[in-house]
Amino acid sequence: MALYSEKVMDHFRNPRNVGVIEDANGIGEVGNAKCGDIMKMYLKIEDEIIQDVKFETFGCGSAIASSSMATELIKGKPVSEAMKLTNQAVAEALDGLPAYKMHCSVLAEEAIHAALEDYRSRTEKIHKPY
Ligand code: FES
């Protein structure tokens, strides 16, 4: 059996939503201390809906495939739903990752949650000017 699923290879070779959103209102950056890989997520949220999402990943193939799939899973979704995204859901959508590569999908979950938290802290500041 191949080590990586067709979907992992497809999202690695042809990642979706790569890049930067200049006017993003939620940005999250996380890193894995062990492998040194870094992932950055940009969200453009309007009326609590994720209108656009882009990522930059400096990391392994599984991290790139995970970030690509994670962006596909949350695009067009409400913030509340995106908050529930787990690394398991990302790995399942990729038809699985090798056990020793599961931590790469954790990076995608963490980067999205960090970007959503950034969005929350920005909107709370707007609503509470003190
Ligand atoms: Fe570091 Fe995959 S080996 S995220």
Short mmCIF file of N, CA, C and O and ligand atoms in Angstrom, two decimals:
data_model
loop_
_atom_site.label_atom_id
_atom_site.label_comp_id
_atom_site.label_asym_id
_atom_site.label_seq_id
_atom_site.Cartn_x
_atom_site.Cartn_y
_atom_site.Cartn_z
N MET A 1 0.84 -1.20 0.00
CA MET A 1 0.00 0.00 0.00
C MET A 1 0.87 1.25 0.00
O MET A 1 1.91 1.29 0.66
N ALA A 2 0.45 2.24 -0.77
CA ALA A 2 1.22 3.49 -0.82
C ALA A 2 1.20 4.17 0.54
O ALA A 2 0.22 4.08 1.27
N LEU A 3 2.29 4.84 0.85
CA LEU A 3 2.40 5.52 2.15
C LEU A 3 1.38 6.65 2.25
O LEU A 3 0.75 6.84 3.29
N TYR A 4 1.22 7.36 1.14
CA TYR A 4 0.30 8.51 1.14
C TYR A 4 -0.86 8.26 0.20
O TYR A 4 -0.68 7.69 -0.89
N SER A 5 -2.05 8.72 0.61
CA SER A 5 -3.24 8.56 -0.23
C SER A 5 -3.13 9.46 -1.47
O SER A 5 -2.34 10.41 -1.49
N GLU A 6 -3.97 9.15 -2.45
CA GLU A 6 -4.03 9.98 -3.66
C GLU A 6 -4.36 11.43 -3.30
O GLU A 6 -3.83 12.36 -3.88
N LYS A 7 -5.26 11.58 -2.33
CA LYS A 7 -5.70 12.93 -1.95
C LYS A 7 -4.55 13.72 -1.33
O LYS A 7 -4.40 14.90 -1.59
N VAL A 8 -3.76 13.06 -0.49
CA VAL A 8 -2.60 13.75 0.11
C VAL A 8 -1.67 14.21 -1.01
O VAL A 8 -1.24 15.37 -1.04
N MET A 9 -1.39 13.30 -1.96
CA MET A 9 -0.48 13.65 -3.04
C MET A 9 -1.04 14.78 -3.90
O MET A 9 -0.32 15.68 -4.32
N ASP A 10 -2.36 14.73 -4.14
CA ASP A 10 -3.00 15.77 -4.95
C ASP A 10 -2.90 17.14 -4.26
O ASP A 10 -2.49 18.13 -4.88
N HIS A 11 -3.22 17.19 -2.97
CA HIS A 11 -3.17 18.48 -2.25
C HIS A 11 -1.73 18.95 -2.01
O HIS A 11 -1.50 20.14 -1.84
N PHE A 12 -0.79 18.01 -2.00
CA PHE A 12 0.62 18.40 -1.86
C PHE A 12 1.13 19.00 -3.17
O PHE A 12 1.78 20.05 -3.19
N ARG A 13 0.80 18.32 -4.29
CA ARG A 13 1.29 18.78 -5.59
C ARG A 13 0.56 20.01 -6.10
O ARG A 13 1.11 20.81 -6.82
N ASN A 14 -0.72 20.10 -5.70
CA ASN A 14 -1.57 21.16 -6.25
C ASN A 14 -2.36 21.80 -5.11
O ASN A 14 -3.58 21.70 -5.05
N PRO A 15 -1.64 22.42 -4.16
CA PRO A 15 -2.34 22.94 -2.97
C PRO A 15 -3.34 24.05 -3.31
O PRO A 15 -3.06 24.89 -4.17
N ARG A 16 -4.51 24.00 -2.65
CA ARG A 16 -5.56 25.01 -2.84
C ARG A 16 -5.34 26.16 -1.85
O ARG A 16 -4.91 25.92 -0.73
N ASN A 17 -5.71 27.35 -2.30
CA ASN A 17 -5.74 28.53 -1.41
C ASN A 17 -4.37 28.91 -0.82
O ASN A 17 -4.28 29.27 0.35
N VAL A 18 -3.33 28.81 -1.64
CA VAL A 18 -2.01 29.24 -1.18
C VAL A 18 -1.89 30.75 -1.36
O VAL A 18 -2.34 31.29 -2.37
N GLY A 19 -1.31 31.41 -0.39
CA GLY A 19 -1.03 32.84 -0.54
C GLY A 19 -1.37 33.65 0.68
O GLY A 19 -1.47 33.12 1.79
N VAL A 20 -1.55 34.95 0.44
CA VAL A 20 -1.74 35.91 1.52
C VAL A 20 -3.03 36.67 1.23
O VAL A 20 -3.32 36.95 0.06
N ILE A 21 -3.79 37.01 2.27
CA ILE A 21 -4.93 37.92 2.10
C ILE A 21 -4.51 39.25 2.70
O ILE A 21 -4.29 39.33 3.92
N GLU A 22 -4.37 40.25 1.87
CA GLU A 22 -3.84 41.55 2.35
C GLU A 22 -4.73 42.17 3.42
O GLU A 22 -4.23 42.73 4.39
N ASP A 23 -6.05 42.09 3.22
CA ASP A 23 -6.95 42.71 4.21
C ASP A 23 -7.61 41.67 5.11
O ASP A 23 -8.77 41.79 5.48
N ALA A 24 -6.84 40.64 5.46
CA ALA A 24 -7.36 39.61 6.36
C ALA A 24 -7.76 40.22 7.70
O ALA A 24 -7.11 41.15 8.17
N ASN A 25 -8.83 39.69 8.31
CA ASN A 25 -9.19 40.16 9.66
C ASN A 25 -9.04 39.05 10.70
O ASN A 25 -9.55 39.17 11.81
N GLY A 26 -8.29 38.01 10.33
CA GLY A 26 -7.90 36.97 11.28
C GLY A 26 -6.65 36.30 10.76
O GLY A 26 -6.64 35.79 9.64
N ILE A 27 -5.56 36.37 11.53
CA ILE A 27 -4.29 35.77 11.08
C ILE A 27 -3.74 34.91 12.21
O ILE A 27 -3.71 35.35 13.37
N GLY A 28 -3.34 33.71 11.88
CA GLY A 28 -2.79 32.81 12.90
C GLY A 28 -1.52 32.16 12.39
O GLY A 28 -1.46 31.71 11.24
N GLU A 29 -0.50 32.16 13.23
CA GLU A 29 0.76 31.50 12.85
C GLU A 29 1.16 30.55 13.95
O GLU A 29 1.17 30.92 15.13
N VAL A 30 1.44 29.32 13.56
CA VAL A 30 1.87 28.32 14.55
C VAL A 30 3.08 27.56 14.01
O VAL A 30 3.33 27.55 12.80
N GLY A 31 3.80 26.95 14.91
CA GLY A 31 4.97 26.19 14.51
C GLY A 31 5.09 24.92 15.34
O GLY A 31 4.53 24.83 16.43
N ASN A 32 5.78 23.97 14.77
CA ASN A 32 6.05 22.74 15.51
C ASN A 32 7.51 22.80 15.96
O ASN A 32 8.42 22.85 15.11
N ALA A 33 7.71 22.82 17.26
CA ALA A 33 9.06 23.01 17.79
C ALA A 33 10.01 21.88 17.38
O ALA A 33 11.19 22.11 17.14
N LYS A 34 9.45 20.65 17.22
CA LYS A 34 10.32 19.51 16.92
C LYS A 34 10.86 19.54 15.49
O LYS A 34 12.05 19.38 15.26
N CYS A 35 9.94 19.73 14.51
CA CYS A 35 10.41 19.67 13.12
C CYS A 35 10.75 21.06 12.58
O CYS A 35 11.37 21.17 11.53
N GLY A 36 10.28 22.11 13.28
CA GLY A 36 10.60 23.47 12.84
C GLY A 36 9.68 24.00 11.75
O GLY A 36 9.90 25.08 11.21
N ASP A 37 8.64 23.22 11.39
CA ASP A 37 7.73 23.67 10.34
C ASP A 37 6.81 24.77 10.84
O ASP A 37 6.43 24.79 12.01
N ILE A 38 6.44 25.68 9.93
CA ILE A 38 5.62 26.84 10.30
C ILE A 38 4.43 26.94 9.35
O ILE A 38 4.57 26.70 8.15
N MET A 39 3.27 27.30 9.91
CA MET A 39 2.07 27.47 9.10
C MET A 39 1.39 28.79 9.46
O MET A 39 1.27 29.10 10.64
N LYS A 40 0.99 29.52 8.44
CA LYS A 40 0.31 30.79 8.67
C LYS A 40 -1.01 30.80 7.91
O LYS A 40 -1.03 30.47 6.72
N MET A 41 -2.09 31.15 8.60
CA MET A 41 -3.43 31.17 8.01
C MET A 41 -3.97 32.59 7.98
O MET A 41 -3.81 33.33 8.97
N TYR A 42 -4.60 32.95 6.89
CA TYR A 42 -5.23 34.27 6.74
C TYR A 42 -6.73 34.05 6.50
O TYR A 42 -7.09 33.25 5.63
N LEU A 43 -7.55 34.76 7.26
CA LEU A 43 -9.01 34.65 7.08
C LEU A 43 -9.61 36.00 6.76
O LEU A 43 -9.20 37.02 7.32
N LYS A 44 -10.57 35.99 5.85
CA LYS A 44 -11.38 37.18 5.59
C LYS A 44 -12.81 36.79 5.98
O LYS A 44 -13.43 35.95 5.32
N ILE A 45 -13.25 37.37 7.08
CA ILE A 45 -14.57 37.00 7.62
C ILE A 45 -15.51 38.19 7.51
O ILE A 45 -15.16 39.31 7.88
N GLU A 46 -16.69 37.90 6.99
CA GLU A 46 -17.75 38.94 6.93
C GLU A 46 -19.03 38.32 7.43
O GLU A 46 -19.40 37.22 7.03
N ASP A 47 -19.71 39.04 8.33
CA ASP A 47 -20.97 38.54 8.92
C ASP A 47 -20.80 37.12 9.47
O ASP A 47 -21.67 36.27 9.25
N GLU A 48 -19.68 36.88 10.13
CA GLU A 48 -19.40 35.59 10.78
C GLU A 48 -19.23 34.43 9.79
O GLU A 48 -19.25 33.27 10.18
N ILE A 49 -19.09 34.75 8.50
CA ILE A 49 -18.86 33.69 7.49
C ILE A 49 -17.45 33.85 6.93
O ILE A 49 -17.02 34.96 6.62
N ILE A 50 -16.76 32.74 6.78
CA ILE A 50 -15.40 32.77 6.23
C ILE A 50 -15.51 32.91 4.71
O ILE A 50 -15.78 31.94 4.00
N GLN A 51 -15.33 34.15 4.25
CA GLN A 51 -15.47 34.43 2.82
C GLN A 51 -14.25 33.96 2.05
O GLN A 51 -14.36 33.51 0.91
N ASP A 52 -13.08 34.09 2.68
CA ASP A 52 -11.86 33.69 1.99
C ASP A 52 -10.84 33.20 3.01
O ASP A 52 -10.84 33.64 4.17
N VAL A 53 -10.00 32.30 2.58
CA VAL A 53 -8.95 31.76 3.45
C VAL A 53 -7.75 31.41 2.59
O VAL A 53 -7.89 30.86 1.50
N LYS A 54 -6.58 31.79 3.07
CA LYS A 54 -5.34 31.45 2.35
C LYS A 54 -4.29 31.05 3.38
O LYS A 54 -4.37 31.39 4.55
N PHE A 55 -3.29 30.31 2.90
CA PHE A 55 -2.25 29.87 3.82
C PHE A 55 -0.87 29.93 3.19
O PHE A 55 -0.72 29.90 1.97
N GLU A 56 0.12 30.00 4.08
CA GLU A 56 1.52 29.84 3.69
C GLU A 56 2.08 28.78 4.64
O GLU A 56 1.97 28.93 5.85
N THR A 57 2.66 27.74 4.09
CA THR A 57 3.23 26.69 4.93
C THR A 57 4.68 26.44 4.54
O THR A 57 4.96 26.20 3.36
N PHE A 58 5.55 26.58 5.51
CA PHE A 58 6.96 26.24 5.30
C PHE A 58 7.15 24.92 6.03
O PHE A 58 7.45 24.89 7.21
N GLY A 59 6.88 23.85 5.31
CA GLY A 59 6.94 22.57 6.02
C GLY A 59 6.87 21.38 5.10
O GLY A 59 7.01 21.50 3.87
N CYS A 60 6.64 20.25 5.70
CA CYS A 60 6.66 18.98 4.98
C CYS A 60 5.43 18.84 4.08
O CYS A 60 4.48 19.61 4.18
N GLY A 61 5.44 17.81 3.24
CA GLY A 61 4.34 17.57 2.31
C GLY A 61 3.02 17.34 3.02
O GLY A 61 1.97 17.81 2.57
N SER A 62 3.03 16.65 4.15
CA SER A 62 1.79 16.39 4.89
C SER A 62 1.24 17.67 5.48
O SER A 62 0.02 17.85 5.56
N ALA A 63 2.12 18.57 5.89
CA ALA A 63 1.66 19.85 6.44
C ALA A 63 1.04 20.69 5.32
O ALA A 63 0.01 21.34 5.54
N ILE A 64 1.62 20.66 4.13
CA ILE A 64 1.06 21.41 3.01
C ILE A 64 -0.30 20.82 2.62
O ILE A 64 -1.27 21.56 2.46
N ALA A 65 -0.37 19.50 2.51
CA ALA A 65 -1.65 18.86 2.15
C ALA A 65 -2.70 19.13 3.23
O ALA A 65 -3.86 19.40 2.92
N SER A 66 -2.29 19.10 4.50
CA SER A 66 -3.24 19.35 5.60
C SER A 66 -3.75 20.77 5.58
O SER A 66 -4.95 21.02 5.77
N SER A 67 -2.86 21.74 5.33
CA SER A 67 -3.34 23.12 5.32
C SER A 67 -4.25 23.36 4.13
O SER A 67 -5.28 24.03 4.25
N SER A 68 -3.91 22.78 2.97
CA SER A 68 -4.75 22.92 1.79
C SER A 68 -6.14 22.35 2.06
O SER A 68 -7.16 23.00 1.81
N MET A 69 -6.21 21.14 2.60
CA MET A 69 -7.51 20.52 2.88
C MET A 69 -8.27 21.29 3.94
O MET A 69 -9.49 21.49 3.83
N ALA A 70 -7.57 21.77 4.97
CA ALA A 70 -8.24 22.51 6.04
C ALA A 70 -8.90 23.77 5.49
O ALA A 70 -10.03 24.10 5.86
N THR A 71 -8.23 24.46 4.56
CA THR A 71 -8.83 25.68 3.99
C THR A 71 -10.10 25.32 3.21
O THR A 71 -11.09 26.03 3.27
N GLU A 72 -10.06 24.19 2.50
CA GLU A 72 -11.24 23.76 1.74
C GLU A 72 -12.40 23.45 2.67
O GLU A 72 -13.55 23.71 2.35
N LEU A 73 -12.08 22.89 3.84
CA LEU A 73 -13.12 22.47 4.78
C LEU A 73 -13.81 23.65 5.45
O LEU A 73 -14.95 23.53 5.87
N ILE A 74 -13.11 24.79 5.59
CA ILE A 74 -13.74 25.91 6.31
C ILE A 74 -14.22 27.03 5.41
O ILE A 74 -14.95 27.91 5.86
N LYS A 75 -13.82 27.03 4.15
CA LYS A 75 -14.21 28.12 3.25
C LYS A 75 -15.73 28.16 3.09
O LYS A 75 -16.35 27.14 2.81
N GLY A 76 -16.30 29.35 3.32
CA GLY A 76 -17.76 29.51 3.18
C GLY A 76 -18.54 29.10 4.41
O GLY A 76 -19.76 29.17 4.42
N LYS A 77 -17.82 28.63 5.44
CA LYS A 77 -18.51 28.14 6.65
C LYS A 77 -18.58 29.24 7.71
O LYS A 77 -17.76 30.16 7.74
N PRO A 78 -19.55 29.11 8.64
CA PRO A 78 -19.61 30.06 9.75
C PRO A 78 -18.42 29.86 10.69
O PRO A 78 -17.89 28.75 10.80
N VAL A 79 -18.05 30.94 11.37
CA VAL A 79 -16.94 30.89 12.32
C VAL A 79 -17.16 29.79 13.36
O VAL A 79 -16.25 29.03 13.69
N SER A 80 -18.41 29.68 13.87
CA SER A 80 -18.71 28.69 14.91
C SER A 80 -18.42 27.27 14.43
O SER A 80 -17.94 26.43 15.20
N GLU A 81 -18.67 27.01 13.16
CA GLU A 81 -18.42 25.67 12.63
C GLU A 81 -16.92 25.44 12.44
O GLU A 81 -16.40 24.37 12.75
N ALA A 82 -16.22 26.46 11.95
CA ALA A 82 -14.77 26.35 11.73
C ALA A 82 -14.04 26.12 13.05
O ALA A 82 -13.02 25.43 13.08
N MET A 83 -14.58 26.67 14.13
CA MET A 83 -13.95 26.49 15.44
C MET A 83 -13.91 25.01 15.84
O MET A 83 -13.08 24.60 16.63
N LYS A 84 -14.84 24.24 15.28
CA LYS A 84 -14.94 22.81 15.66
C LYS A 84 -14.05 21.93 14.80
O LYS A 84 -14.01 20.72 15.00
N LEU A 85 -13.34 22.53 13.83
CA LEU A 85 -12.48 21.71 12.95
C LEU A 85 -11.38 21.02 13.77
O LEU A 85 -10.71 21.66 14.57
N THR A 86 -11.24 19.73 13.56
CA THR A 86 -10.20 18.99 14.27
C THR A 86 -9.18 18.45 13.28
O THR A 86 -9.47 18.33 12.08
N ASN A 87 -8.02 18.11 13.79
CA ASN A 87 -7.00 17.53 12.91
C ASN A 87 -7.46 16.17 12.39
O ASN A 87 -7.11 15.78 11.28
N GLN A 88 -8.29 15.48 13.18
CA GLN A 88 -8.82 14.18 12.73
C GLN A 88 -9.67 14.37 11.47
O GLN A 88 -9.57 13.59 10.52
N ALA A 89 -10.50 15.40 11.49
CA ALA A 89 -11.36 15.67 10.33
C ALA A 89 -10.52 15.99 9.10
O ALA A 89 -10.85 15.55 7.99
N VAL A 90 -9.44 16.73 9.31
CA VAL A 90 -8.55 17.07 8.18
C VAL A 90 -7.91 15.80 7.64
O VAL A 90 -7.90 15.54 6.43
N ALA A 91 -7.40 14.96 8.54
CA ALA A 91 -6.73 13.71 8.12
C ALA A 91 -7.73 12.78 7.42
O ALA A 91 -7.41 12.16 6.40
N GLU A 92 -8.95 12.71 7.95
CA GLU A 92 -9.97 11.85 7.33
C GLU A 92 -10.31 12.34 5.93
O GLU A 92 -10.46 11.55 5.00
N ALA A 93 -10.44 13.66 5.79
CA ALA A 93 -10.77 14.22 4.47
C ALA A 93 -9.66 13.94 3.47
O ALA A 93 -9.90 13.92 2.26
N LEU A 94 -8.45 13.73 3.97
CA LEU A 94 -7.31 13.39 3.10
C LEU A 94 -7.19 11.88 2.88
O LEU A 94 -6.20 11.41 2.35
N ASP A 95 -8.19 11.14 3.35
CA ASP A 95 -8.17 9.66 3.30
C ASP A 95 -7.02 9.11 4.13
O ASP A 95 -6.42 8.09 3.78
N GLY A 96 -6.70 9.80 5.21
CA GLY A 96 -5.72 9.30 6.18
C GLY A 96 -4.32 9.82 5.97
O GLY A 96 -3.94 10.24 4.88
N LEU A 97 -3.58 9.83 7.08
CA LEU A 97 -2.15 10.17 7.07
C LEU A 97 -1.44 9.07 7.84
O LEU A 97 -2.01 8.47 8.75
N PRO A 98 -0.18 8.80 7.53
CA PRO A 98 0.56 7.82 8.32
C PRO A 98 0.61 8.29 9.79
O PRO A 98 0.64 9.51 10.03
N ALA A 99 0.58 7.37 10.74
CA ALA A 99 0.50 7.73 12.17
C ALA A 99 1.58 8.74 12.55
O ALA A 99 1.29 9.72 13.26
N TYR A 100 2.78 8.55 12.06
CA TYR A 100 3.86 9.46 12.46
C TYR A 100 3.78 10.81 11.78
O TYR A 100 4.61 11.69 12.04
N LYS A 101 2.77 10.99 10.91
CA LYS A 101 2.56 12.28 10.24
C LYS A 101 1.30 12.99 10.73
O LYS A 101 0.94 14.05 10.22
N MET A 102 0.63 12.41 11.71
CA MET A 102 -0.60 13.03 12.22
C MET A 102 -0.34 14.41 12.82
O MET A 102 -1.19 15.29 12.77
N HIS A 103 0.85 14.59 13.40
CA HIS A 103 1.13 15.89 14.02
C HIS A 103 1.13 17.02 12.99
O HIS A 103 0.91 18.18 13.34
N CYS A 104 1.33 16.69 11.73
CA CYS A 104 1.31 17.71 10.67
C CYS A 104 -0.11 18.26 10.51
O CYS A 104 -0.29 19.45 10.25
N SER A 105 -1.12 17.38 10.68
CA SER A 105 -2.51 17.85 10.58
C SER A 105 -2.89 18.67 11.82
O SER A 105 -3.76 19.54 11.74
N VAL A 106 -2.22 18.42 12.95
CA VAL A 106 -2.47 19.22 14.16
C VAL A 106 -2.08 20.68 13.91
O VAL A 106 -2.75 21.60 14.35
N LEU A 107 -1.03 20.87 13.14
CA LEU A 107 -0.58 22.22 12.81
C LEU A 107 -1.70 22.98 12.08
O LEU A 107 -1.94 24.17 12.35
N ALA A 108 -2.42 22.30 11.18
CA ALA A 108 -3.51 22.95 10.43
C ALA A 108 -4.64 23.34 11.38
O ALA A 108 -5.18 24.45 11.29
N GLU A 109 -5.00 22.43 12.27
CA GLU A 109 -6.06 22.74 13.26
C GLU A 109 -5.64 23.94 14.10
O GLU A 109 -6.41 24.89 14.29
N GLU A 110 -4.42 23.92 14.58
CA GLU A 110 -3.95 25.01 15.46
C GLU A 110 -3.88 26.35 14.72
O GLU A 110 -4.21 27.39 15.29
N ALA A 111 -3.44 26.31 13.47
CA ALA A 111 -3.31 27.57 12.71
C ALA A 111 -4.68 28.19 12.47
O ALA A 111 -4.85 29.41 12.58
N ILE A 112 -5.68 27.36 12.16
CA ILE A 112 -7.03 27.88 11.93
C ILE A 112 -7.61 28.42 13.23
O ILE A 112 -8.19 29.51 13.27
N HIS A 113 -7.43 27.69 14.31
CA HIS A 113 -7.95 28.17 15.60
C HIS A 113 -7.27 29.47 16.01
O HIS A 113 -7.93 30.39 16.51
N ALA A 114 -5.97 29.57 15.77
CA ALA A 114 -5.24 30.80 16.12
C ALA A 114 -5.77 31.97 15.29
O ALA A 114 -5.95 33.08 15.82
N ALA A 115 -6.05 31.74 14.00
CA ALA A 115 -6.57 32.82 13.15
C ALA A 115 -7.98 33.23 13.59
O ALA A 115 -8.33 34.41 13.59
N LEU A 116 -8.79 32.25 13.99
CA LEU A 116 -10.14 32.55 14.46
C LEU A 116 -10.09 33.32 15.78
O LEU A 116 -10.88 34.24 16.01
N GLU A 117 -9.16 32.94 16.64
CA GLU A 117 -9.02 33.67 17.92
C GLU A 117 -8.56 35.10 17.68
O GLU A 117 -9.00 36.03 18.35
N ASP A 118 -7.68 35.27 16.70
CA ASP A 118 -7.23 36.62 16.34
C ASP A 118 -8.42 37.44 15.85
O ASP A 118 -8.60 38.60 16.25
N TYR A 119 -9.26 36.83 15.01
CA TYR A 119 -10.47 37.51 14.53
C TYR A 119 -11.36 37.91 15.71
O TYR A 119 -11.83 39.04 15.79
N ARG A 120 -11.57 36.98 16.63
CA ARG A 120 -12.40 37.24 17.81
C ARG A 120 -11.85 38.42 18.62
O ARG A 120 -12.59 39.29 19.04
N SER A 121 -10.54 38.41 18.86
CA SER A 121 -9.96 39.47 19.69
C SER A 121 -10.07 40.82 18.97
O SER A 121 -10.32 41.84 19.61
N ARG A 122 -9.96 40.83 17.65
CA ARG A 122 -10.11 42.09 16.91
C ARG A 122 -11.55 42.59 16.99
O ARG A 122 -11.80 43.78 17.18
N THR A 123 -12.53 41.71 16.79
CA THR A 123 -13.93 42.16 16.79
C THR A 123 -14.35 42.56 18.20
O THR A 123 -15.11 43.51 18.36
N GLU A 124 -13.84 41.86 19.22
CA GLU A 124 -14.19 42.27 20.59
C GLU A 124 -13.66 43.65 20.90
O GLU A 124 -14.33 44.44 21.55
N LYS A 125 -12.47 43.94 20.38
CA LYS A 125 -11.89 45.28 20.62
C LYS A 125 -12.76 46.36 19.96
O LYS A 125 -12.94 47.44 20.50
N ILE A 126 -13.31 46.01 18.79
CA ILE A 126 -14.15 46.99 18.07
C ILE A 126 -15.44 47.24 18.88
O ILE A 126 -15.87 48.36 19.05
N HIS A 127 -16.00 46.13 19.41
CA HIS A 127 -17.26 46.27 20.16
C HIS A 127 -17.03 46.92 21.53
O HIS A 127 -17.90 47.57 22.06
N LYS A 128 -15.85 46.65 22.13
CA LYS A 128 -15.58 47.20 23.46
C LYS A 128 -14.40 48.16 23.37
O LYS A 128 -13.25 47.72 23.37
N PRO A 129 -14.64 49.43 23.26
CA PRO A 129 -13.55 50.37 23.03
C PRO A 129 -12.73 50.69 24.28
O PRO A 129 -12.00 51.66 24.27
N TYR A 130 -12.83 49.92 25.34
CA TYR A 130 -12.05 50.21 26.55
C TYR A 130 -11.01 49.13 26.79
O TYR A 130 -11.08 48.08 26.18
FE1 FES B 1 6.72 19.02 10.58
FE2 FES B 1 5.12 17.58 9.09
S1 FES B 1 7.12 17.06 9.73
S2 FES B 1 4.68 19.42 10.11
#
